[in-house]
mmCIF file of C-alpha atoms in Angstrom:
data_model
loop_
_atom_site.group_PDB
_atom_site.id
_atom_site.type_symbol
_atom_site.label_atom_id
_atom_site.label_comp_id
_atom_site.label_asym_id
_atom_site.label_seq_id
_atom_site.Cartn_x
_atom_site.Cartn_y
_atom_site.Cartn_z
ATOM 1 C CA UNK J 641 14.740 12.213 -24.807
ATOM 2 C CA UNK J 642 13.613 8.608 -25.429
ATOM 3 C CA UNK J 643 16.807 7.249 -23.849
ATOM 4 C CA UNK J 644 16.215 9.446 -20.776
ATOM 5 C CA UNK J 645 12.624 8.230 -20.487
ATOM 6 C CA UNK J 646 13.691 4.613 -20.898
ATOM 7 C CA UNK J 647 16.374 5.041 -18.229
ATOM 8 C CA UNK J 648 13.844 6.662 -15.880
ATOM 9 C CA UNK J 649 11.381 3.840 -16.487
ATOM 10 C CA UNK J 650 14.030 1.159 -15.915
ATOM 11 C CA UNK J 651 15.282 2.744 -12.707
ATOM 12 C CA UNK J 652 11.803 3.482 -11.371
ATOM 13 C CA UNK J 653 10.356 0.032 -11.980
ATOM 14 C CA UNK J 654 13.406 -1.877 -10.851
ATOM 15 C CA UNK J 655 13.821 0.238 -7.727
ATOM 16 C CA UNK J 656 10.148 -0.227 -6.870
ATOM 17 C CA UNK J 657 10.597 -3.993 -7.134
ATOM 18 C CA UNK J 658 13.788 -3.921 -5.049
ATOM 19 C CA UNK J 659 12.155 -1.694 -2.417
ATOM 20 C CA UNK J 660 8.986 -3.806 -2.257
ATOM 21 C CA UNK J 661 10.981 -7.033 -1.923
ATOM 22 C CA UNK J 662 13.238 -5.638 0.804
ATOM 23 C CA UNK J 663 10.379 -4.241 2.899
ATOM 24 C CA UNK J 664 8.315 -7.396 2.372
ATOM 25 C CA UNK J 665 11.229 -9.585 3.517
ATOM 26 C CA UNK J 666 11.810 -7.460 6.630
ATOM 27 C CA UNK J 667 8.111 -7.450 7.567
ATOM 28 C CA UNK J 668 7.844 -11.216 7.088
ATOM 29 C CA UNK J 669 11.008 -11.895 9.104
ATOM 30 C CA UNK J 670 10.240 -9.556 11.994
ATOM 31 C CA UNK J 671 6.424 -9.533 12.144
ATOM 32 C CA UNK J 672 5.219 -12.510 10.116
ATOM 33 C CA UNK J 673 3.360 -9.980 7.964
ATOM 34 C CA UNK J 674 3.529 -9.629 4.210
ATOM 35 C CA UNK J 675 3.723 -6.152 2.683
ATOM 36 C CA UNK J 676 0.455 -6.571 0.774
ATOM 37 C CA UNK J 677 -1.398 -7.120 4.043
ATOM 38 C CA UNK J 678 0.501 -4.286 5.729
ATOM 39 C CA UNK J 679 -0.551 -1.866 2.983
ATOM 40 C CA UNK J 680 -4.210 -2.832 3.382
ATOM 41 C CA UNK J 681 -3.981 -2.523 7.168
ATOM 42 C CA UNK J 682 -2.479 0.968 6.751
ATOM 43 C CA UNK J 683 -5.369 1.961 4.511
ATOM 44 C CA UNK J 684 -7.901 0.594 7.011
ATOM 45 C CA UNK J 685 -6.254 2.520 9.836
ATOM 46 C CA UNK J 686 -6.857 5.732 7.884
ATOM 47 C CA UNK J 687 -10.602 4.937 7.615
ATOM 48 C CA UNK J 688 -11.870 5.002 11.185
ATOM 49 C CA UNK J 689 -15.282 3.506 10.410
ATOM 50 C CA UNK J 690 -13.892 1.045 7.910
ATOM 51 C CA UNK J 691 -13.586 0.886 4.143
ATOM 52 C CA UNK J 692 -15.446 -1.019 1.470
ATOM 53 C CA UNK J 693 -13.590 -3.671 -0.496
ATOM 54 C CA UNK J 694 -14.293 -1.481 -3.551
ATOM 55 C CA UNK J 695 -12.479 1.448 -1.884
ATOM 56 C CA UNK J 696 -9.452 -0.730 -1.162
ATOM 57 C CA UNK J 697 -9.415 -2.035 -4.741
ATOM 58 C CA UNK J 698 -9.526 1.489 -6.178
ATOM 59 C CA UNK J 699 -6.731 2.710 -3.915
ATOM 60 C CA UNK J 700 -4.378 -0.085 -4.950
ATOM 61 C CA UNK J 701 -5.577 -0.370 -8.568
ATOM 62 C CA UNK J 702 -6.427 -4.059 -8.240
ATOM 63 C CA UNK J 703 -9.613 -5.986 -8.969
ATOM 64 C CA UNK J 704 -12.451 -6.152 -6.476
ATOM 65 C CA UNK J 705 -12.328 -9.966 -6.630
ATOM 66 C CA UNK J 706 -8.625 -10.052 -5.861
ATOM 67 C CA UNK J 707 -9.069 -7.511 -3.088
ATOM 68 C CA UNK J 708 -11.900 -9.509 -1.569
ATOM 69 C CA UNK J 709 -9.723 -12.642 -1.474
ATOM 70 C CA UNK J 710 -6.872 -10.795 0.254
ATOM 71 C CA UNK J 711 -9.279 -9.246 2.748
ATOM 72 C CA UNK J 712 -10.717 -12.719 3.435
ATOM 73 C CA UNK J 713 -7.216 -13.961 4.331
ATOM 74 C CA UNK J 714 -6.491 -10.948 6.518
ATOM 75 C CA UNK J 715 -9.825 -11.470 8.261
ATOM 76 C CA UNK J 716 -9.080 -15.166 8.898
ATOM 77 C CA UNK J 717 -5.780 -14.068 10.492
ATOM 78 C CA UNK J 718 -7.819 -11.867 12.849
ATOM 79 C CA UNK J 719 -6.427 -8.519 11.692
ATOM 80 C CA UNK J 720 -9.667 -7.112 10.293
ATOM 81 C CA UNK J 721 -13.389 -7.769 10.433
ATOM 82 C CA UNK J 722 -16.331 -6.978 8.191
ATOM 83 C CA UNK J 723 -19.438 -5.303 9.515
ATOM 84 C CA UNK J 724 -22.612 -3.996 7.943
ATOM 85 C CA UNK J 725 -22.361 -0.722 6.060
ATOM 86 C CA UNK J 726 -24.977 1.597 7.586
ATOM 87 C CA UNK J 727 -25.103 3.626 4.364
ATOM 88 C CA UNK J 728 -25.477 0.717 1.932
ATOM 89 C CA UNK J 729 -27.045 -2.633 2.803
ATOM 90 C CA UNK J 730 -25.435 -4.233 -0.266
ATOM 91 C CA UNK J 731 -21.897 -3.742 1.002
ATOM 92 C CA UNK J 732 -19.931 -4.209 4.180
ATOM 93 C CA UNK J 733 -17.165 -2.201 5.764
ATOM 94 C CA UNK J 734 -13.809 -3.692 6.641
ATOM 95 C CA UNK J 735 -12.164 -2.376 9.810
ATOM 96 C CA UNK J 736 -9.072 -3.189 11.846
ATOM 97 C CA UNK J 737 -9.428 -5.399 14.883
ATOM 98 C CA UNK J 738 -7.395 -4.748 18.045
ATOM 99 C CA UNK J 739 -5.018 -7.512 16.896
ATOM 100 C CA UNK J 740 -4.793 -5.789 13.517
ATOM 101 C CA UNK J 741 -3.869 -2.512 15.198
ATOM 102 C CA UNK J 742 -1.129 -4.288 17.169
ATOM 103 C CA UNK J 743 0.418 -5.991 14.134
ATOM 104 C CA UNK J 744 0.159 -2.741 12.173
ATOM 105 C CA UNK J 745 2.005 -0.858 14.923
ATOM 106 C CA UNK J 746 4.768 -3.488 14.975
ATOM 107 C CA UNK J 747 4.951 -3.471 11.182
ATOM 108 C CA UNK J 748 5.081 0.320 11.056
ATOM 109 C CA UNK J 749 8.327 0.292 13.037
ATOM 110 C CA UNK J 750 9.911 -2.081 10.500
ATOM 111 C CA UNK J 751 8.403 -0.205 7.537
ATOM 112 C CA UNK J 752 9.630 3.201 8.736
ATOM 113 C CA UNK J 753 13.095 1.838 9.483
ATOM 114 C CA UNK J 754 13.367 0.303 6.015
ATOM 115 C CA UNK J 755 12.243 3.551 4.338
ATOM 116 C CA UNK J 756 14.761 5.518 6.385
ATOM 117 C CA UNK J 757 17.576 3.143 5.413
ATOM 118 C CA UNK J 758 16.661 2.786 1.750
ATOM 119 C CA UNK J 759 15.455 6.312 0.922
ATOM 120 C CA UNK J 760 16.056 8.714 3.816
ATOM 121 C CA UNK J 761 19.721 7.813 4.141
ATOM 122 C CA UNK J 762 20.292 8.380 0.419
ATOM 123 C CA UNK J 763 18.202 11.437 -0.475
ATOM 124 C CA UNK J 764 17.836 14.779 1.313
ATOM 125 C CA UNK J 765 14.390 16.129 2.295
ATOM 126 C CA UNK J 766 14.114 18.501 -0.670
ATOM 127 C CA UNK J 767 14.879 15.723 -3.137
ATOM 128 C CA UNK J 768 12.390 13.421 -1.429
ATOM 129 C CA UNK J 769 9.684 16.094 -1.706
ATOM 130 C CA UNK J 770 10.555 16.771 -5.360
ATOM 131 C CA UNK J 771 10.525 13.097 -6.338
ATOM 132 C CA UNK J 772 7.310 12.506 -4.390
ATOM 133 C CA UNK J 773 5.601 15.441 -6.111
ATOM 134 C CA UNK J 774 6.789 14.295 -9.522
ATOM 135 C CA UNK J 775 5.511 10.752 -8.943
ATOM 136 C CA UNK J 776 2.169 12.070 -7.655
ATOM 137 C CA UNK J 777 1.820 14.166 -10.829
ATOM 138 C CA UNK J 778 2.654 11.157 -13.009
ATOM 139 C CA UNK J 779 0.126 8.982 -11.134
ATOM 140 C CA UNK J 780 -2.583 11.625 -11.477
ATOM 141 C CA UNK J 781 -1.882 12.063 -15.172
ATOM 142 C CA UNK J 782 -1.873 8.303 -15.685
ATOM 143 C CA UNK J 783 -5.169 7.874 -13.879
ATOM 144 C CA UNK J 784 -6.648 10.722 -15.886
ATOM 145 C CA UNK J 785 -5.486 9.128 -19.132
ATOM 146 C CA UNK J 786 -7.037 5.803 -18.081
ATOM 147 C CA UNK J 787 -10.361 7.541 -17.503
ATOM 148 C CA UNK J 788 -10.223 9.083 -20.988
ATOM 149 C CA UNK J 789 -9.971 5.684 -22.692
#
């Protein structure tokens, strides 16, 4: 069993790195957009009124300080803007700008194409659903274990 788990770990981590690098390279080449920024823009697009830096940090399991620095850079590029949080004066909400929506739409075409080529062309729909469910269960269990510590 240990050898199977080690093999799964090796394949999972190395494939994630390969996939990230390939999508990042395509986004940079075709849109001038790095994958880290693209991921944050995707999250912001799902939060119509905006998201707090804290919310972004939690979603990507990174520090609030690191998230704030990335958001600062994305804001300087004109892809997002901060505005006052009507529910909490101590925080602001980060939302996409029209330019951010445009670059996200262009990036989404590249992103979807890369996923289709690198996953969709290799695995059938049932396998994709099974793997996705298994990874979601592992993430949930891992987050639960982190909370227990």
